[in-house]
């Protein structure tokens, strides 16, 4: 169903044909393999109804080529695909579907760090977080470790905090809902404004976002 420079995705059956699954084959560089296998193993342990389920993963060989494989539940496209097709989602439904898995990750002291239209997918009637490769334990780390999409200001100082995901949600909503003159409709204008507060101590929490919603 998809083919890129280093990855191809296929639809397949599991459990004797009872369950359709997605199988991604990835051509990883040798120095990336250990890190990717660790990310796959971590993703398999994260279980929430609004996280795209990772069922299996590891190394395999096709002809003479060593590849990584990842088996997940089937997704019906990304948020980016929906936007490109002119099928913008109901923003309230989208935010509700994203708040739940983010809050669950935070309860595990993990930060998603990867919120983007390409990593939000539609599966089984809900929006779900996919691509768990950037999930990181909360705390302060070497700033060199914090490079990621939609990184908030505090990332430059090595802080990986729950407020990171609030910032990224604000960026996503701003880009999704802004009209040609840059206006975001209520109540999402207040949510975007609060999520994009530069001071992470004053930024909206996920609970705050839920209340404004």
mmCIF file of C-alpha atoms in Angstrom:
data_model
loop_
_atom_site.group_PDB
_atom_site.id
_atom_site.type_symbol
_atom_site.label_atom_id
_atom_site.label_comp_id
_atom_site.label_asym_id
_atom_site.label_seq_id
_atom_site.Cartn_x
_atom_site.Cartn_y
_atom_site.Cartn_z
ATOM 1 C CA UNK A 1 0.000 0.000 0.000
ATOM 2 C CA UNK A 2 3.051 2.273 0.234
ATOM 3 C CA UNK A 3 6.608 2.278 -1.026
ATOM 4 C CA UNK A 4 9.360 4.781 -0.233
ATOM 5 C CA UNK A 5 13.120 4.918 -0.467
ATOM 6 C CA UNK A 6 13.720 2.923 2.724
ATOM 7 C CA UNK A 7 10.317 1.537 3.667
ATOM 8 C CA UNK A 8 7.432 -0.406 2.166
ATOM 9 C CA UNK A 9 4.085 -1.178 3.765
ATOM 10 C CA UNK A 10 1.852 -4.157 3.037
ATOM 11 C CA UNK A 11 -1.556 -5.405 4.130
ATOM 12 C CA UNK A 12 -1.591 -8.940 5.462
ATOM 13 C CA UNK A 13 -3.692 -11.387 7.500
ATOM 14 C CA UNK A 14 -2.883 -12.727 10.937
ATOM 15 C CA UNK A 15 -4.433 -15.458 13.087
ATOM 16 C CA UNK A 16 -5.366 -17.546 10.079
ATOM 17 C CA UNK A 17 -6.948 -14.640 8.235
ATOM 18 C CA UNK A 18 -9.112 -13.434 11.099
ATOM 19 C CA UNK A 19 -7.384 -10.077 11.552
ATOM 20 C CA UNK A 20 -6.009 -7.719 8.872
ATOM 21 C CA UNK A 21 -2.693 -6.148 9.853
ATOM 22 C CA UNK A 22 -0.170 -3.737 8.398
ATOM 23 C CA UNK A 23 3.394 -4.947 7.878
ATOM 24 C CA UNK A 24 6.133 -2.358 7.333
ATOM 25 C CA UNK A 25 9.519 -3.479 6.009
ATOM 26 C CA UNK A 26 12.307 -1.027 6.751
ATOM 27 C CA UNK A 27 15.830 -0.896 5.318
ATOM 28 C CA UNK A 28 17.799 0.434 8.288
ATOM 29 C CA UNK A 29 21.466 1.356 8.330
ATOM 30 C CA UNK A 30 23.571 -1.053 10.429
ATOM 31 C CA UNK A 31 24.228 1.603 13.067
ATOM 32 C CA UNK A 32 20.464 2.225 13.399
ATOM 33 C CA UNK A 33 19.360 -1.372 13.934
ATOM 34 C CA UNK A 34 19.894 -1.670 17.687
ATOM 35 C CA UNK A 35 18.161 1.666 18.331
ATOM 36 C CA UNK A 36 15.236 0.775 16.060
ATOM 37 C CA UNK A 37 14.787 -2.648 17.670
ATOM 38 C CA UNK A 38 14.736 -1.002 21.088
ATOM 39 C CA UNK A 39 12.073 1.466 19.872
ATOM 40 C CA UNK A 40 9.967 -1.398 18.452
ATOM 41 C CA UNK A 41 10.229 -3.341 21.715
ATOM 42 C CA UNK A 42 9.196 -0.281 23.728
ATOM 43 C CA UNK A 43 6.266 0.421 21.412
ATOM 44 C CA UNK A 44 4.958 -3.131 21.810
ATOM 45 C CA UNK A 45 4.694 -2.592 25.569
ATOM 46 C CA UNK A 46 2.619 0.601 25.274
ATOM 47 C CA UNK A 47 -1.053 -0.368 25.266
ATOM 48 C CA UNK A 48 -3.832 2.212 24.956
ATOM 49 C CA UNK A 49 -6.928 2.254 22.759
ATOM 50 C CA UNK A 50 -5.783 5.506 21.111
ATOM 51 C CA UNK A 51 -2.239 4.355 20.426
ATOM 52 C CA UNK A 52 -1.852 2.484 17.140
ATOM 53 C CA UNK A 53 -1.274 -1.059 18.352
ATOM 54 C CA UNK A 54 2.159 -2.505 17.589
ATOM 55 C CA UNK A 55 1.719 -6.280 17.551
ATOM 56 C CA UNK A 56 5.135 -7.564 16.528
ATOM 57 C CA UNK A 57 8.490 -6.478 15.181
ATOM 58 C CA UNK A 58 12.100 -7.480 14.726
ATOM 59 C CA UNK A 59 14.615 -8.449 12.051
ATOM 60 C CA UNK A 60 13.960 -10.508 8.941
ATOM 61 C CA UNK A 61 15.645 -11.325 5.652
ATOM 62 C CA UNK A 62 14.211 -10.980 2.142
ATOM 63 C CA UNK A 63 16.473 -12.678 -0.412
ATOM 64 C CA UNK A 64 19.922 -11.416 0.644
ATOM 65 C CA UNK A 65 18.702 -8.207 2.304
ATOM 66 C CA UNK A 66 18.337 -7.836 6.055
ATOM 67 C CA UNK A 67 15.336 -5.723 7.020
ATOM 68 C CA UNK A 68 13.381 -4.657 10.058
ATOM 69 C CA UNK A 69 9.673 -5.432 10.195
ATOM 70 C CA UNK A 70 6.873 -3.874 12.232
ATOM 71 C CA UNK A 71 3.346 -5.335 12.445
ATOM 72 C CA UNK A 72 0.543 -2.976 13.522
ATOM 73 C CA UNK A 73 -3.205 -2.680 13.362
ATOM 74 C CA UNK A 74 -4.394 -1.294 10.037
ATOM 75 C CA UNK A 75 -4.760 2.488 9.733
ATOM 76 C CA UNK A 76 -6.971 4.254 7.194
ATOM 77 C CA UNK A 77 -4.520 7.046 6.450
ATOM 78 C CA UNK A 78 -2.950 9.888 8.394
ATOM 79 C CA UNK A 79 -4.287 13.265 9.457
ATOM 80 C CA UNK A 80 -1.997 14.741 6.809
ATOM 81 C CA UNK A 81 -3.722 12.586 4.163
ATOM 82 C CA UNK A 82 -7.144 13.809 5.315
ATOM 83 C CA UNK A 83 -6.055 17.460 5.165
ATOM 84 C CA UNK A 84 -4.593 17.012 1.695
ATOM 85 C CA UNK A 85 -7.854 15.408 0.529
ATOM 86 C CA UNK A 86 -9.846 18.351 1.920
ATOM 87 C CA UNK A 87 -11.443 16.158 4.601
ATOM 88 C CA UNK A 88 -10.556 18.134 7.713
ATOM 89 C CA UNK A 89 -11.665 16.339 10.874
ATOM 90 C CA UNK A 90 -14.033 17.567 13.554
ATOM 91 C CA UNK A 91 -11.503 19.414 15.755
ATOM 92 C CA UNK A 92 -13.279 18.584 19.027
ATOM 93 C CA UNK A 93 -13.273 14.873 18.203
ATOM 94 C CA UNK A 94 -9.631 15.085 17.135
ATOM 95 C CA UNK A 95 -8.514 16.793 20.350
ATOM 96 C CA UNK A 96 -10.490 14.390 22.543
ATOM 97 C CA UNK A 97 -8.928 11.419 20.751
ATOM 98 C CA UNK A 98 -5.429 12.869 21.238
ATOM 99 C CA UNK A 99 -5.786 14.004 24.847
ATOM 100 C CA UNK A 100 -6.545 10.478 26.087
ATOM 101 C CA UNK A 101 -3.346 8.723 24.894
ATOM 102 C CA UNK A 102 -1.154 11.716 25.745
ATOM 103 C CA UNK A 103 -2.535 11.750 29.297
ATOM 104 C CA UNK A 104 -1.947 7.998 29.573
ATOM 105 C CA UNK A 105 1.666 8.350 28.397
ATOM 106 C CA UNK A 106 2.213 11.167 30.890
ATOM 107 C CA UNK A 107 0.847 8.921 33.651
ATOM 108 C CA UNK A 108 3.652 6.509 32.721
ATOM 109 C CA UNK A 109 6.144 9.432 32.973
ATOM 110 C CA UNK A 110 6.635 9.327 29.198
ATOM 111 C CA UNK A 111 6.467 12.191 26.694
ATOM 112 C CA UNK A 112 5.295 11.558 23.120
ATOM 113 C CA UNK A 113 7.345 14.380 21.476
ATOM 114 C CA UNK A 114 6.216 13.418 17.976
ATOM 115 C CA UNK A 115 2.793 15.013 17.485
ATOM 116 C CA UNK A 116 2.367 15.922 13.830
ATOM 117 C CA UNK A 117 -0.242 15.377 11.072
ATOM 118 C CA UNK A 118 1.947 12.542 9.749
ATOM 119 C CA UNK A 119 1.955 10.674 13.075
ATOM 120 C CA UNK A 120 -1.784 10.921 13.776
ATOM 121 C CA UNK A 121 -3.715 8.147 12.011
ATOM 122 C CA UNK A 122 -7.326 7.058 11.640
ATOM 123 C CA UNK A 123 -7.984 3.503 12.812
ATOM 124 C CA UNK A 124 -11.134 1.732 13.996
ATOM 125 C CA UNK A 125 -13.161 4.945 13.955
ATOM 126 C CA UNK A 126 -10.765 7.020 16.067
ATOM 127 C CA UNK A 127 -7.698 9.229 15.718
ATOM 128 C CA UNK A 128 -4.664 7.495 17.192
ATOM 129 C CA UNK A 129 -1.024 8.278 17.848
ATOM 130 C CA UNK A 130 1.355 6.275 15.684
ATOM 131 C CA UNK A 131 5.155 6.245 15.364
ATOM 132 C CA UNK A 132 6.212 5.855 18.985
ATOM 133 C CA UNK A 133 9.930 6.115 18.129
ATOM 134 C CA UNK A 134 10.341 9.515 19.827
ATOM 135 C CA UNK A 135 8.692 8.588 23.151
ATOM 136 C CA UNK A 136 11.066 9.631 25.928
ATOM 137 C CA UNK A 137 11.100 9.560 29.719
ATOM 138 C CA UNK A 138 10.282 12.898 31.333
ATOM 139 C CA UNK A 139 13.076 14.904 32.906
ATOM 140 C CA UNK A 140 16.151 16.915 31.958
ATOM 141 C CA UNK A 141 18.696 15.545 29.515
ATOM 142 C CA UNK A 142 21.512 16.662 27.283
ATOM 143 C CA UNK A 143 19.957 19.210 24.942
ATOM 144 C CA UNK A 144 21.468 17.310 22.001
ATOM 145 C CA UNK A 145 19.037 14.450 22.761
ATOM 146 C CA UNK A 146 15.909 16.585 22.411
ATOM 147 C CA UNK A 147 15.853 17.306 18.668
ATOM 148 C CA UNK A 148 12.355 16.481 17.411
ATOM 149 C CA UNK A 149 9.515 17.963 15.415
ATOM 150 C CA UNK A 150 7.602 20.849 16.964
ATOM 151 C CA UNK A 151 10.038 21.111 19.886
ATOM 152 C CA UNK A 152 9.080 23.774 22.482
ATOM 153 C CA UNK A 153 11.454 26.500 23.744
ATOM 154 C CA UNK A 154 12.518 24.565 26.872
ATOM 155 C CA UNK A 155 13.882 21.730 24.706
ATOM 156 C CA UNK A 156 16.916 23.916 23.946
ATOM 157 C CA UNK A 157 17.851 23.573 27.632
ATOM 158 C CA UNK A 158 17.326 19.812 27.638
ATOM 159 C CA UNK A 159 13.907 19.731 29.322
ATOM 160 C CA UNK A 160 11.552 16.944 28.220
ATOM 161 C CA UNK A 161 8.295 17.623 30.072
ATOM 162 C CA UNK A 162 4.544 16.958 29.640
ATOM 163 C CA UNK A 163 4.279 20.596 28.514
ATOM 164 C CA UNK A 164 6.144 19.527 25.342
ATOM 165 C CA UNK A 165 3.066 17.661 24.104
ATOM 166 C CA UNK A 166 0.788 20.617 24.924
ATOM 167 C CA UNK A 167 3.032 22.842 22.786
ATOM 168 C CA UNK A 168 2.942 20.389 19.886
ATOM 169 C CA UNK A 169 -0.856 20.103 20.134
ATOM 170 C CA UNK A 170 -1.071 23.898 19.915
ATOM 171 C CA UNK A 171 1.076 23.900 16.772
ATOM 172 C CA UNK A 172 -1.058 21.171 15.212
ATOM 173 C CA UNK A 173 -4.345 22.968 15.955
ATOM 174 C CA UNK A 174 -3.026 26.339 14.810
ATOM 175 C CA UNK A 175 -1.936 24.881 11.475
ATOM 176 C CA UNK A 176 -5.151 22.876 11.092
ATOM 177 C CA UNK A 177 -7.671 25.589 11.994
ATOM 178 C CA UNK A 178 -6.105 28.918 10.986
ATOM 179 C CA UNK A 179 -8.050 30.759 8.309
ATOM 180 C CA UNK A 180 -6.336 32.772 5.580
ATOM 181 C CA UNK A 181 -6.073 35.749 7.949
ATOM 182 C CA UNK A 182 -4.580 33.574 10.700
ATOM 183 C CA UNK A 183 -7.694 33.544 12.907
ATOM 184 C CA UNK A 184 -8.465 30.362 14.870
ATOM 185 C CA UNK A 185 -12.152 29.918 15.862
ATOM 186 C CA UNK A 186 -13.262 29.742 19.513
ATOM 187 C CA UNK A 187 -12.732 27.864 21.776
ATOM 188 C CA UNK A 188 -9.669 26.632 19.952
ATOM 189 C CA UNK A 189 -8.147 30.127 19.822
ATOM 190 C CA UNK A 190 -7.769 30.073 23.614
ATOM 191 C CA UNK A 191 -6.400 26.531 23.495
ATOM 192 C CA UNK A 192 -3.818 27.409 20.839
ATOM 193 C CA UNK A 193 -2.817 30.579 22.674
ATOM 194 C CA UNK A 194 -2.398 28.699 25.967
ATOM 195 C CA UNK A 195 -0.533 25.787 24.378
ATOM 196 C CA UNK A 196 1.949 28.124 22.675
ATOM 197 C CA UNK A 197 2.859 29.921 25.907
ATOM 198 C CA UNK A 198 6.699 30.087 25.798
ATOM 199 C CA UNK A 199 7.008 29.606 29.578
ATOM 200 C CA UNK A 200 6.341 25.921 30.161
ATOM 201 C CA UNK A 201 5.324 26.576 33.786
ATOM 202 C CA UNK A 202 2.401 28.671 32.527
ATOM 203 C CA UNK A 203 1.490 26.563 29.513
ATOM 204 C CA UNK A 204 -1.886 24.795 29.425
ATOM 205 C CA UNK A 205 -1.875 21.266 30.806
ATOM 206 C CA UNK A 206 -3.871 18.492 29.153
ATOM 207 C CA UNK A 207 -6.525 18.912 31.883
ATOM 208 C CA UNK A 208 -6.708 22.639 31.134
ATOM 209 C CA UNK A 209 -7.191 21.875 27.441
ATOM 210 C CA UNK A 210 -9.978 19.419 28.222
ATOM 211 C CA UNK A 211 -11.803 21.998 30.337
ATOM 212 C CA UNK A 212 -11.550 24.672 27.623
ATOM 213 C CA UNK A 213 -12.770 22.153 25.054
#
